[in-house]
Amino acid sequence: MSCPGHGKRRLLLVSVTFVLLLTWLYLLVGNLDHGRSLLVSPCLSDQQELRLTERDATELRVQEVEEENRQLRLQLSQSQAAAAQVQYGSYGNAQWAASADPGPEDGENTAEERANRTDCPQRPMVERCELIHVACVCAGHNASRDVVTLVKSILFHRRNPLHFHFITDAVAHQILSSLFQSWMVPSVQVSFYDAEELKSNVAWIPNKHYSGIYGLMKLTLTKALPSNLTKVIVLDTDITFATDIAELWAIFRKFTDKQAIGLVENQSDWYLGNLWKNHKPWPALGRGFNTGVILLLLERLRRIGWEQMWRLTAERELMSMLSTSLADQDIFNAFIKQNPVLVHQLPCFWNVQLSDHTRSEQCYTEVSDLKVIHWNSPKKLRVKNKHVEFFRNLYLTFLEYDGNLLRRELFGCPSQPSADSLRLQNALEELDEDDQCYDFRRERIALHRLHLYFLQYQYIPAEDDTDVTLVAQLSIDRLQMLEAICNHWEGPISLALYMSDAEAQQFLRYAQASDVLKHRKNIGYHIVYKEGQFYPVNLLRNIALRQANTPYVFLTDVDFLPMYGLYSYLRKSIVQLDLAHTKNALVVPAFETLRYRLSFPKSKAELLSMLDMGTLYTFRYHVWTKGHAPTNYAKWRTATTAYKVEWEADFEPYVVVRRDCPEYDQRFVGFGWNKVSHIMELDAQEYDFVVLPNAFMIHMPHAPSFDISKFRSSSSYRHCLTTLKEEFHQDLSRKYGAAALKYLTAERNI
């Protein structure tokens, strides 16, 4: 008879043994999976191997499958590229096929590269925060506009910090320096180099190209750029990027130890010499190379004596060629013909040349193939190409793109903020976001993007130092006033235009199509790009005032037409009233009409007649009498000599003053007190207001502005304007002491 306790112990022993067996089997299977995961990833460290789990093994297997798919896609693209190369035929220089390393994006890998391929992550061709250097030659107003579009296309795609190097004349330097300073794009540096200092290096070369002497400046880059700069991408201004410029920068790593210049083959037949009878181009290798996009290893070029070598080449060829036809491109090609080992041929999609009769269409089969578009025809957007509409739309996208959206940070790439950026940040931090007038206060410190001299400008100073500039500001809804003003005022004009990028292009087309505006070169158009919800009227006035180049300025608004002959009358009055040695503000009496079509008076007598008939009125007499009442229109009717008037509260005449007058207070935006505050400060600085007896201006009717509508409909708007007025009074008292108390008293007595 068996013992019951003994049977229970036996059952327990069997159960324990079974559990241990299952545990051992589980661990055995886990070890097998672990071993398999080690085979999947030979790049992992020993510590990582010990920490792998079943989930890790699964993730690695997914990565392995993705890598296999990537390899299949790469093989497919290689086969397509090979087919395209067959289709390409004899377009490329066959003798250069070996020297032009196609790179991972469009060519095959060598057998050695395929044998050495691993599943380990490869180091990127360009480090994440590697600084990319870009050089460009820019001269004049038109080229400066082109540079902005080029820069936009680069900034749109870029993921790396950038350093732009501009060789400029005085005009382009003024425009681009103010533009970049006000743009404040993070991780972007800008350096300027004076073209005047470099002209002597190339002025001896006769050049027929429309770019003039500036088309030869790229030859001087090894001398012009800093000696510690080792490599740079060189671009023409008529370039548009369709990809990240870092991809182009990465090609430097493909250069052999002898190559120093990267170029795309020329896509026209120019250097083949068969365009017309007796066509004799400069010597070139095959089709030659286009210099719209260049990779320069500056260090290597300096080491081989580039400056002396291109000079010798140019001197030798000019003995027979007499002049260059394509500027620096001719000399580059003649140099390469003699030194072919120095060139690295870039794939042609890095410079798709859209001039007439080129083979640019063979550079791409898909939109994704496009890298760089080069508008290298004098016709620019009117060039012949079956895909020109696509290219034009791409160009227009960047032309009208809001540049403010490109002020984005490069995360992971810290950059040193500019002094202006720091001041703006500190000022913003001091503002109280709960303040009811926060938006008004923020607008005062906003730094708007600025493009000075948007169109061609030429001013010849007057010999007698009496010249006067008409200063005004406007938005796109007042463009129709410009032609009329030009017909009434023949002197220089300085205008600040508040516009978006797209509106600026509308204005450009309007001005170029206008028979009146396109012939006037003494008008400075300064684009202030839109940002924020208010119209920054006094900022605009200050920008236009700062850009006046004459000793005196006529401070007006764009919806006023000056009387015929006012320009010459003001110059005479400046001399008669000794404005050079007195603090006089010459008042031009303002009138208005409610008629859109007006037979403009040609004299004071004719104006008085229209005033009596009710065709004209004193300005704002039925809305805001106080603004111009101190002008004393009753006295002006019979005055034959200038007379002095006293300041009164809310006085806001239009005046002629010296250019060094106080600027407008920029806290006042939109509607209300923007001119009143300025006249008050003129009075605080002891200016005398002198009314001119034979001068007048007439306000033309227009729809109410958006800001005056907000003023009328919003109680908070009016409250904030009152608050700003009180703060202005306080600032005026601190600035001018007891003399400023009269303004506060006058305000309270209203």
XYZ file of C-alpha atoms in Angstrom, residues 204-205 219 282-283 305-321 324 328-339:
35
model
C 42.199 95.940 -69.764
C 40.067 93.181 -71.343
C 38.015 85.942 -62.688
C 37.016 81.616 -78.364
C 38.738 78.225 -78.065
C 48.846 80.531 -59.631
C 45.365 80.963 -61.115
C 45.592 84.744 -61.391
C 48.728 84.644 -63.507
C 47.516 81.689 -65.581
C 44.200 83.202 -66.694
C 45.936 86.486 -67.469
C 48.423 84.767 -69.751
C 45.613 82.877 -71.438
C 43.575 86.040 -71.997
C 46.555 87.997 -73.333
C 47.425 85.230 -75.763
C 43.906 84.793 -77.141
C 43.140 88.524 -77.345
C 45.944 88.887 -79.866
C 43.694 87.144 -82.386
C 40.194 87.437 -80.881
C 35.536 88.643 -75.452
C 34.570 85.616 -68.241
C 33.126 82.476 -69.864
C 35.400 82.879 -72.899
C 38.494 83.132 -70.731
C 37.471 80.216 -68.509
C 37.003 78.027 -71.581
C 40.289 79.027 -73.178
C 42.022 78.272 -69.884
C 40.333 74.858 -69.579
C 41.292 74.035 -73.164
C 44.926 74.383 -72.101
C 44.477 72.818 -68.636
